[in-house]
Amino acid sequence: MKILVCISHVPDTTSKINFTDGDTKFDTNGVQFVINPNDEFGLTRAMWFKEKQSAHVTVVNVGGPETEPTLRKALAIGADAAIRVNTPATDGFSVAKQLAQVVTDGNYDLVIAGRESIDYNGGMVPGMIAGLTNANFVNNCINLEIEGTSVTAVREIDGGKETVSTTLPLVIGGQKGIVEESDLRIPNMRGIMMARQKPLTVTEPVAANAETNSVKFEKPAPKGAVKLVSPDNLDELINLLHNEAKVI
Amino acid sequence: MSVLVYTESEQGKLKKTAFEVASYAKAVAEQLGTTVTAITINADDTSPLSNYGVDKVLTVTSSELSTFNAKGFAEVLHQAAEKEESKVVVLSSSANSKYLAPLLAVYLNAGYASNVIAAPSSTSPFTVKRSAFTNKAFEEISINTDVKIIGVSNNAFGLIENSGAASEETFSPSITDLGIKVESVDKASDKVSIADAEIVVSGGRGLKGPENWGMIEELAEVLGAATACSKPVSDLGWRPHAEHVGQTGKPVASNLYIAIGISGAIQHLAGINASKVKVVINTDPEAPFFKAADYGVVGDAFQVVPELIEKLKSFKAQQ
Ligand SMILES: Cc1cc2nc3c(=O)[nH]c(=O)nc-3n(C[C@H](O)[C@H](O)[C@H](O)COP(=O)(O)OP(=O)(O)OC[C@H]3O[C@@H](n4cnc5c(N)ncnc54)[C@H](O)[C@@H]3O)c2cc1C
Ligand SMILES: Nc1ncnc2c1ncn2[C@@H]1O[C@H](COP(=O)(O)O)[C@@H](O)[C@H]1O
């Protein structure tokens, strides 16, 4: 089985979000970048398929050279090869078109992407790859088992979960649950050394128009001070929630 | 040219979000000077849609689509959009709508904006505001394609009544290969889901252990709320993963979010910030959550919560 894991290179979850150039660009100053958490869960599941079912695992990112340390980290965790499509990731649709091309060129059986990226929060790239390559698609995937070309997957739905059966080729939008938090791996020294020897191929993008354009960013208005209610006066809290906030 | 809106139903009954997305579609249609067509799949009674600005309802009845299938549902919307020559398609942010939207975007070759929180600020270029960076920022984006898909954030636009008379038309799209078969569904039908809840009651590590969740569930029950938890609580196995909210868990966009024994780490706040009113109950006045909350009680959850439950019960009894 050939697996492609899509890796989004995102600001660490503790990052302060700021913008530059008249609020049109994300300010990367002092920001630490990491593998998108949903992709890290998916990558860890891919490692399981590699170890238990001899799958071959390639990681891919659409982005500039600055994303290579993130791809190297994925190699250190255990992926066999990495691909970087050399173009800035502007909108979800054009990123999906680049990734669909990689999928077609490499004949992958399984594409693991994240349910959403924590920076753009598009929630669209995996579904678009599936649509563009005519593969089956399971979103919000929290369990994945594969035997030959038969797939059993569990997807989270609003208020519960659903077990589905399907076949390869398949794209999933993964999240926590596909592996547990405690299964995540921190690269060790040997992994980091080996990652240096593994191939990181840079490919040039296919032509794709941006279907959407980011015009401007804005930060939420600062919050007013909290109204404190004494624990001895909870009637006041109910009063405020009922009459002032009008939420109960 | 009609604006097409997918109005979801569950077990034949239209969901509340259906009326919110219909309200949104009406606002867009007014800007574009056109009408609103809603599409329903296996919904029994579509008449309430006419209260929210819908002019025409396309009703699809299909046993093949009795359980949700992203490809099948996206194909239905694709054919409906072509039939109506729609330039704008409006969806909700439910798990199912977010699942089908990217497929529909490919079928219609449409730009898709998710998590949209307001009506378009301009229709030429077509520009909308969406939340990004897990609620740490808003992004204004323009969609350049001929057909546009908008995913509206839950509770962001609200319900706007607009009475009229909607005509109903049976629509029979051709559905081919579905690709995926649902084997079983595991869903607590008696509980409100986090996605649909107007109120969410959430507990953190301050509650000390899973045996103490009785009061969280009772508080939720009194309020008709969903229960949620912080990430360590689900990682420790005190509560199911599906309750984990925050940047790496479920997003919460309820009207009221009550955080009990939760410190208010940046990753937690990011995921719940879209909630309108936040209440925090915490023993530590320095807990960061107090900076993000609207109302706060500095106190011990083991005293405050049971007392709050009693007081809410008598409040509800008076209502
Ligand atoms: C990559 C990454 C992603 C993450 N994503 C998420 C996420 O999505 N969601 C999330 O929640 N976290 C997330 N976290 C974890 C986050 O950083 C915090 O560790 C977590 O939110 C803390 O949970 P807590 O508030 O329940 O526990 P604690 O931080 O331990 O806080 C417990 C609180 O309870 C209070 N308390 C104690 N006793 C009482 C009492 N008797 N009555 C009332 N209050 C009491 C304490 O004063 C304290 O403020 C993430 C972390 C990382 C690194
Ligand atoms: N630039 C990118 N390169 C590789 N994969 C990406 C990129 N952007 C998004 N993805 C994948 O698509 C998922 C969803 O991203 P998004 O649609 O932006 O929310 C991510 O979790 C990644 O797996």
XYZ file of C-alpha atoms and ligand atoms in Angstrom:
643
model
C 0.000 0.000 0.000
C 1.287 3.454 -0.919
C 0.260 6.154 1.523
C 0.535 9.901 1.040
C 0.242 12.026 4.188
C -0.507 15.708 3.584
C 1.351 17.894 6.025
C 0.271 21.430 6.667
C 2.967 23.650 8.210
C 1.204 25.763 10.822
C 1.997 28.119 13.719
C 2.388 26.339 17.060
C -0.865 26.373 19.045
C 0.590 28.822 21.616
C 1.464 31.415 18.940
C 0.218 34.953 19.220
C -1.457 35.769 15.952
C -0.411 39.072 14.359
C -0.523 40.512 10.869
C 1.753 42.760 8.792
C 1.637 44.677 5.507
C -1.537 46.534 6.377
C -3.134 43.420 7.906
C -2.822 41.441 4.689
C -0.159 38.934 5.760
C 0.357 36.640 8.717
C 3.310 37.867 10.770
C 5.728 34.935 11.085
C 8.074 36.899 13.335
C 8.983 34.813 16.370
C 6.452 32.153 15.412
C 7.378 28.504 15.820
C 5.948 26.259 13.076
C 4.814 22.699 13.630
C 3.082 19.821 11.853
C -0.652 20.571 11.919
C -1.980 18.559 14.913
C -4.601 16.698 12.835
C -1.864 15.709 10.364
C 0.351 14.438 13.179
C -2.413 12.052 14.238
C -2.734 10.891 10.619
C 1.027 10.488 10.190
C 1.153 8.352 13.325
C -1.597 6.107 11.936
C 0.405 5.857 8.685
C 3.413 4.659 10.731
C 1.229 1.863 12.067
C 0.345 0.775 8.518
C 4.037 0.921 7.666
C 5.070 -1.241 10.602
C 2.175 -3.720 10.561
C 1.277 -3.869 6.869
C 4.531 -2.803 5.178
C 3.013 0.334 3.709
C 5.280 2.905 2.079
C 4.713 6.380 3.481
C 5.394 9.649 1.664
C 4.700 13.052 3.205
C 3.894 16.105 1.105
C 3.579 19.825 1.611
C 2.635 22.599 -0.763
C 4.736 25.555 0.256
C 8.028 27.423 0.075
C 11.453 26.237 1.272
C 10.632 27.429 4.810
C 8.401 24.366 5.289
C 11.248 21.863 4.832
C 12.099 21.567 8.559
C 8.482 20.484 9.135
C 8.803 17.824 6.414
C 12.138 16.708 7.916
C 10.388 16.295 11.243
C 7.827 14.036 9.574
C 10.704 12.012 8.090
C 12.302 11.789 11.543
C 9.032 10.428 12.923
C 9.334 7.670 10.327
C 7.984 8.615 6.878
C 10.019 7.126 4.023
C 10.111 10.057 1.619
C 8.992 13.672 1.344
C 7.787 15.871 -1.482
C 7.521 19.653 -1.460
C 5.507 21.303 -4.189
C 7.300 24.557 -4.608
C 4.584 27.208 -4.513
C 3.132 29.289 -1.701
C -0.097 27.846 -0.287
C -2.601 30.573 -1.046
C -6.090 29.137 -1.217
C -7.390 25.672 -0.367
C -8.619 24.829 -3.845
C -5.312 25.496 -5.570
C -3.438 23.587 -2.837
C -5.830 20.654 -3.426
C -5.131 20.817 -7.180
C -1.379 20.572 -6.519
C -1.914 17.664 -4.140
C -4.267 15.877 -6.555
C -1.500 16.008 -9.151
C 0.956 14.456 -6.685
C -1.593 11.719 -5.918
C -2.112 10.951 -9.611
C 1.606 10.984 -10.437
C 2.461 8.744 -7.487
C -0.507 6.372 -7.732
C -1.216 6.443 -4.014
C -3.814 4.070 -2.591
C -4.503 6.068 0.541
C -4.233 9.813 1.149
C -4.283 10.921 4.773
C -4.935 14.613 5.379
C -6.250 16.455 8.413
C -9.882 17.369 9.066
C -8.722 20.971 9.071
C -5.601 23.076 9.387
C -5.374 25.174 12.545
C -4.251 28.270 10.635
C -6.557 28.556 7.646
C -9.290 26.288 9.113
C -10.538 25.694 5.588
C -11.669 22.132 6.173
C -11.611 21.664 2.426
C -8.331 20.282 1.108
C -8.938 16.536 1.742
C -12.458 16.573 0.267
C -11.253 18.473 -2.771
C -8.409 15.989 -3.349
C -10.996 13.193 -3.218
C -13.267 15.026 -5.644
C -10.421 15.819 -8.032
C -8.970 12.291 -8.054
C -12.329 10.514 -7.905
C -11.394 8.625 -4.748
C -13.671 7.718 -1.850
C -13.634 10.150 1.031
C -14.177 9.825 4.773
C -14.040 13.037 6.783
C -13.624 13.454 10.572
C -12.111 9.978 10.545
C -11.458 8.555 14.035
C -10.654 4.965 13.159
C -9.270 3.343 10.029
C -8.663 -0.342 9.244
C -7.571 -1.647 5.847
C -7.407 -5.245 4.548
C -6.360 -5.503 0.905
C -8.509 -2.837 -0.719
C -11.378 -3.087 1.794
C -11.698 -0.281 4.268
C -13.617 0.032 7.510
C -13.625 3.524 8.965
C -15.367 5.361 11.765
C -16.314 8.975 11.323
C -17.407 11.410 13.992
C -20.851 12.874 13.357
C -22.642 15.594 15.336
C -23.581 13.819 18.552
C -22.062 10.422 17.849
C -20.184 8.279 15.392
C -20.797 6.199 12.322
C -19.030 3.112 10.987
C -18.689 2.926 7.211
C -17.235 0.498 4.708
C -15.573 1.534 1.478
C -12.634 0.688 -0.782
C -9.307 2.112 -1.829
C -8.388 4.513 -3.340
C -9.426 6.602 -0.378
C -8.813 10.065 1.061
C -9.433 10.737 4.726
C -9.713 13.883 6.797
C -8.227 12.655 10.076
C -8.253 13.911 13.637
C -7.528 12.790 17.197
C -8.945 9.310 17.677
C -7.375 7.844 14.553
C -4.575 7.389 17.064
C -4.537 8.513 20.686
C -2.546 11.420 22.053
C -0.307 8.918 23.876
C 0.586 7.214 20.557
C 2.212 10.363 19.133
C 5.956 10.028 18.672
C 8.686 12.487 19.447
C 11.518 12.011 16.951
C 14.577 10.447 18.563
C 18.234 11.061 17.649
C 18.367 8.044 15.362
C 15.227 9.157 13.571
C 16.626 12.647 13.108
C 19.922 11.240 11.731
C 18.101 8.908 9.372
C 15.817 11.697 8.177
C 18.836 13.504 6.759
C 19.459 10.588 4.385
C 15.868 10.277 3.212
C 14.772 11.834 -0.088
C 13.041 15.226 -0.017
C 12.011 15.899 -3.602
C 11.065 19.392 -4.706
C 8.575 19.483 -7.584
C 7.262 22.453 -9.524
C 3.549 23.335 -9.333
C 0.946 22.720 -12.018
C -0.978 25.757 -13.235
C -3.918 26.498 -10.913
C -5.862 29.698 -10.444
C -6.583 30.947 -6.950
C -10.347 30.544 -6.566
C -10.363 32.728 -3.468
C -8.179 35.627 -2.369
C -7.361 36.694 1.116
C -8.107 40.426 1.260
C -7.495 41.395 4.846
C -7.161 40.047 8.386
C -8.553 41.459 11.568
C -8.184 40.534 15.209
C -11.227 40.173 17.445
C -12.057 43.281 19.478
C -10.503 43.147 22.949
C -12.806 41.725 25.532
C -14.349 43.929 28.249
C -13.567 43.106 31.866
C -15.245 40.069 33.404
C -18.158 40.714 35.772
C -17.459 38.846 38.974
C -20.298 37.415 41.007
C -19.777 36.268 44.588
C -20.277 32.526 45.167
C -22.704 33.561 47.934
C -24.881 35.411 45.478
C -25.603 32.994 42.648
C -29.081 34.473 42.193
C -27.273 37.470 40.773
C -25.552 35.253 38.192
C -28.904 33.833 37.108
C -30.321 37.342 36.960
C -27.434 38.555 34.761
C -27.670 35.583 32.422
C -31.413 36.002 32.121
C -31.886 39.768 31.985
C -28.577 41.161 30.754
C -27.060 38.459 28.538
C -30.477 36.957 27.689
C -29.049 33.489 27.230
C -31.167 31.533 29.719
C -29.990 32.652 -10.707
C -31.679 31.755 -7.427
C -29.474 31.475 -4.366
C -29.505 27.778 -3.463
C -29.530 26.817 0.196
C -29.205 23.310 1.555
C -31.609 23.039 4.487
C -30.732 19.973 6.532
C -33.116 17.693 8.294
C -32.728 14.923 10.791
C -35.176 12.074 10.860
C -37.414 14.049 8.573
C -37.430 17.176 10.721
C -35.696 20.381 9.599
C -32.822 21.364 11.873
C -32.557 24.788 13.512
C -29.489 25.541 11.397
C -31.686 25.093 8.321
C -33.512 28.302 9.269
C -30.273 30.104 9.965
C -28.786 29.247 6.566
C -32.095 30.130 4.913
C -31.952 33.542 6.644
C -28.421 33.979 5.326
C -29.409 32.942 1.809
C -32.231 35.497 1.888
C -29.772 38.252 2.822
C -27.538 37.287 -0.114
C -30.508 37.056 -2.485
C -31.594 40.568 -1.513
C -28.117 41.891 -2.274
C -28.146 40.150 -5.643
C -31.784 40.985 -6.405
C -32.845 37.383 -6.775
C -34.826 34.631 -5.039
C -34.019 31.788 -2.651
C -34.436 28.121 -3.491
C -34.040 25.653 -0.664
C -33.251 22.006 -1.203
C -34.250 19.330 1.294
C -33.451 15.629 1.289
C -35.994 13.344 2.934
C -37.585 16.149 4.996
C -41.257 15.661 5.905
C -42.613 19.148 6.419
C -40.867 21.961 4.579
C -43.493 24.653 5.224
C -41.582 26.428 8.072
C -38.954 27.450 5.487
C -41.335 30.024 4.034
C -40.965 31.988 7.308
C -37.312 32.601 6.585
C -37.394 34.039 3.102
C -37.432 30.885 0.994
C -39.348 31.271 -2.287
C -39.163 27.725 -3.565
C -38.382 24.363 -2.018
C -36.988 21.477 -4.021
C -37.834 18.288 -2.172
C -35.833 15.150 -2.782
C -37.129 11.838 -1.475
C -34.742 8.957 -1.876
C -34.322 5.690 -0.013
C -30.728 5.480 -1.263
C -30.034 8.692 0.648
C -31.768 7.640 3.855
C -28.394 7.782 5.580
C -26.037 10.642 4.853
C -23.594 10.099 1.997
C -21.312 13.000 1.141
C -20.884 12.081 -2.507
C -24.578 11.402 -3.022
C -25.724 14.555 -1.250
C -23.106 16.674 -3.041
C -24.345 15.234 -6.342
C -27.927 16.216 -5.486
C -26.837 19.778 -4.676
C -24.723 19.884 -7.831
C -27.718 19.005 -10.018
C -29.993 21.390 -8.116
C -27.514 24.252 -8.519
C -27.332 23.599 -12.261
C -31.090 23.384 -12.607
C -31.574 26.663 -10.719
C -28.530 28.239 -12.426
C -27.427 29.258 -8.949
C -24.366 31.416 -8.578
C -24.307 31.155 -4.807
C -24.834 27.994 -2.742
C -25.262 28.357 1.024
C -24.513 25.542 3.508
C -24.315 25.202 7.281
C -21.265 24.233 9.345
C -22.633 20.888 10.487
C -20.289 17.900 10.223
C -22.291 16.668 7.223
C -22.329 19.981 5.373
C -18.598 20.441 5.959
C -18.122 16.926 4.629
C -19.962 17.475 1.357
C -18.925 21.103 0.675
C -15.443 20.429 -0.769
C -16.842 17.729 -3.077
C -19.530 20.131 -4.258
C -16.845 22.776 -4.827
C -15.072 20.382 -7.205
C -18.291 19.403 -9.016
C -19.303 23.040 -9.512
C -15.756 24.331 -9.917
C -16.686 26.832 -7.233
C -14.597 28.746 -4.709
C -15.641 27.775 -1.190
C -15.473 29.931 1.917
C -16.024 28.059 5.198
C -16.779 29.438 8.695
C -18.402 32.564 7.286
C -19.753 34.842 10.005
C -21.503 37.690 8.155
C -23.430 38.540 5.007
C -21.190 39.531 2.059
C -19.621 42.964 2.499
C -19.668 43.282 -1.273
C -21.047 41.120 -4.079
C -18.644 42.341 -6.737
C -16.023 41.214 -5.966
C -17.901 38.719 -3.804
C -16.356 39.277 -0.370
C -17.157 37.620 2.936
C -15.729 37.574 6.437
C -14.780 34.237 7.951
C -13.065 33.154 11.118
C -9.524 31.806 10.788
C -6.638 30.840 13.053
C -9.182 29.003 15.208
C -11.066 32.153 16.146
C -7.905 34.098 16.924
C -8.585 36.242 13.851
C -11.054 37.045 11.094
C -10.218 36.945 7.435
C -11.927 38.796 4.665
C -11.816 36.803 1.449
C -13.072 37.343 -2.028
C -14.294 34.451 -4.139
C -13.310 34.758 -7.785
C -15.222 31.909 -9.398
C -18.513 32.191 -11.234
C -20.237 29.942 -8.673
C -19.560 30.496 -4.968
C -20.131 28.239 -1.978
C -20.596 29.733 1.474
C -20.436 27.685 4.676
C -22.098 29.734 7.417
C -20.761 29.374 10.981
C -23.282 28.098 13.517
C -25.059 30.819 15.486
C -23.105 33.563 13.714
C -25.879 35.020 11.587
C -28.969 34.193 13.599
C -32.545 33.691 12.496
C -34.263 36.403 10.508
C -37.963 35.987 9.926
C -39.216 36.879 6.475
C -42.681 35.502 5.878
C -43.791 34.583 2.448
C -45.208 31.650 0.588
C -42.809 29.060 -0.672
C -43.779 26.846 -3.556
C -42.809 23.214 -3.412
C -41.415 21.158 -6.259
C -40.372 17.522 -6.328
C -36.851 17.081 -7.590
C -35.480 13.744 -8.756
C -31.764 13.938 -9.417
C -29.939 10.913 -10.784
C -27.687 9.354 -8.219
C -24.977 6.959 -9.260
C -22.148 5.384 -7.365
C -22.127 6.317 -3.663
C -18.755 4.704 -2.863
C -19.348 4.475 0.863
C -21.802 2.378 2.820
C -22.924 3.148 6.352
C -22.687 -0.001 8.477
C -23.873 1.363 11.806
C -24.658 4.623 13.554
C -23.987 5.162 17.215
C -25.717 8.264 18.429
C -27.254 9.198 21.740
C -30.655 10.467 20.653
C -31.574 11.813 24.090
C -28.553 14.134 24.332
C -27.942 17.517 22.737
C -24.813 17.493 20.571
C -22.140 20.141 21.039
C -22.668 21.260 17.448
C -26.396 21.872 17.895
C -26.374 23.116 21.478
C -27.312 26.660 22.452
C -25.693 26.122 25.844
C -22.602 24.066 26.604
C -21.488 23.092 30.110
C -17.831 22.130 30.165
C -15.617 20.641 32.870
C -11.844 20.627 33.305
C -9.182 18.986 35.401
C -10.319 21.075 38.376
C -13.135 18.550 38.821
C -10.546 16.035 40.047
C -12.024 12.865 38.546
C -14.716 11.282 36.373
C -16.782 10.391 39.435
C -17.532 14.092 39.863
C -19.237 14.582 36.500
C -22.689 13.912 37.907
C -23.119 17.574 38.785
C -21.901 18.668 35.334
C -24.490 16.442 33.691
C -27.189 17.631 36.044
C -26.379 21.273 35.375
C -26.476 20.529 31.649
C -29.805 18.814 32.001
C -31.371 21.723 33.877
C -30.208 24.083 31.133
C -30.945 21.770 28.193
C -27.239 21.980 27.419
C -24.601 19.727 25.905
C -21.645 18.584 28.008
C -18.030 19.160 26.969
C -14.575 18.963 28.515
C -11.000 20.193 28.224
C -8.385 18.143 26.409
C -6.593 16.642 29.429
C -9.932 15.398 30.725
C -10.497 13.370 27.553
C -6.822 12.336 27.339
C -7.097 10.981 30.897
C -10.143 8.993 29.828
C -12.471 10.759 32.266
C -14.774 11.698 29.411
C -15.175 10.525 25.786
C -13.039 12.146 23.082
C -16.118 13.480 21.385
C -16.513 15.934 24.289
C -13.026 17.443 23.903
C -13.374 21.047 22.792
C -10.719 23.570 21.824
C -8.245 24.228 19.090
C -7.523 20.531 18.533
C -10.973 19.340 19.558
C -14.450 20.404 18.599
C -15.182 24.062 18.019
C -17.948 25.559 20.150
C -20.138 28.393 18.918
C -22.945 28.293 21.452
C -24.860 31.217 22.944
C -23.619 30.351 26.431
C -20.490 28.447 27.459
C -19.999 27.585 31.126
C -16.441 26.533 32.016
C -16.003 24.769 35.334
C -12.544 24.007 36.686
C -10.903 24.912 33.385
C -7.835 27.166 33.527
C -8.325 28.805 30.142
C -5.207 27.794 28.217
C -4.807 29.494 24.849
C -5.626 26.258 22.985
C -8.813 25.826 24.946
C -9.942 29.425 24.500
C -9.254 29.381 20.764
C -11.827 26.679 20.234
C -14.603 28.171 22.334
C -14.137 31.886 21.680
C -16.888 31.958 19.091
C -19.385 31.384 21.904
C -21.308 34.544 22.646
C -21.381 34.578 26.445
C -18.796 32.835 28.603
C -19.088 32.056 32.305
C -16.170 30.731 34.338
C -16.250 29.017 37.718
C -12.762 28.562 39.148
C -11.092 28.653 42.580
C -8.101 30.578 41.245
C -8.808 34.282 40.591
C -5.620 34.364 38.482
C -6.846 31.660 36.088
C -6.472 33.036 32.536
C -10.083 32.159 31.766
C -11.245 35.188 33.767
C -9.680 37.431 31.110
C -11.724 35.786 28.377
C -15.029 35.443 30.214
C -18.056 37.712 30.518
C -19.123 36.496 33.943
C -17.062 34.782 36.593
C -17.410 33.164 39.989
C -14.243 32.743 42.027
C -15.188 29.712 44.047
C -15.078 25.998 44.559
C -16.998 24.088 41.910
C -18.022 21.493 44.473
C -19.973 24.172 46.332
C -20.955 26.519 43.519
C -22.277 23.988 41.004
C -24.728 22.108 43.274
C -26.048 25.425 44.585
C -26.366 26.809 41.078
C -28.319 23.707 40.024
C -30.805 24.196 42.870
C -31.240 27.893 42.123
C -31.668 27.239 38.407
C -34.281 24.619 39.113
C -36.380 27.085 41.065
C -35.736 29.767 38.439
C -36.910 27.407 35.687
C -39.939 26.413 37.755
C -40.979 30.084 37.942
C -40.568 30.658 34.201
C -0.792 21.192 20.753
C -1.743 21.398 21.889
C -3.091 21.427 21.619
C -4.009 21.587 22.664
N -5.349 21.630 22.367
C -6.243 21.773 23.378
C -7.632 21.812 23.121
O -8.079 21.686 21.973
N -8.481 21.946 24.147
C -8.048 22.071 25.458
O -8.886 22.186 26.359
N -6.736 22.057 25.723
C -5.828 21.902 24.731
N -4.506 21.851 25.033
C -4.105 21.784 26.456
C -4.038 23.134 27.140
O -2.768 23.704 26.915
C -4.251 22.975 28.662
O -3.282 22.080 29.161
C -5.622 22.449 29.025
O -6.634 23.184 28.375
C -5.812 22.544 30.524
O -6.975 21.860 30.923
P -7.744 22.243 32.251
O -8.037 23.669 32.239
O -8.851 21.274 32.367
O -6.681 21.831 33.385
P -5.743 22.743 34.279
O -4.918 23.656 33.467
O -5.075 21.800 35.201
O -6.743 23.660 35.073
C -7.585 23.225 36.093
C -8.255 24.462 36.655
O -9.209 24.064 37.621
C -9.176 24.979 38.698
N -9.690 24.288 39.873
C -9.074 23.388 40.658
N -9.900 22.966 41.632
C -11.069 23.598 41.451
C -12.316 23.561 42.121
N -12.529 22.790 43.191
N -13.304 24.352 41.675
C -13.128 25.153 40.589
N -11.964 25.213 39.919
C -10.946 24.433 40.336
C -7.731 25.390 38.812
O -7.631 26.649 39.458
C -7.310 25.428 37.346
O -7.492 26.725 36.806
C -3.565 21.725 24.008
C -2.189 21.715 24.264
C -1.286 21.547 23.227
C 0.176 21.557 23.548
N -0.156 23.558 1.973
C -0.491 22.306 2.275
N 0.355 21.279 2.011
C 0.017 19.997 2.303
N -1.144 19.656 2.873
C -2.031 20.628 3.164
C -1.751 21.999 2.884
N -2.813 22.732 3.287
C -3.712 21.853 3.805
N -3.239 20.583 3.729
C -3.907 19.341 4.203
O -5.305 19.550 4.238
C -5.801 19.471 5.573
C -6.942 20.433 5.772
O -6.523 21.761 5.508
P -7.543 22.964 5.319
O -8.444 22.607 4.200
O -6.683 24.149 5.064
O -8.286 23.094 6.623
C -4.581 19.700 6.457
O -4.744 19.103 7.721
C -3.491 19.026 5.624
O -3.513 17.620 5.789
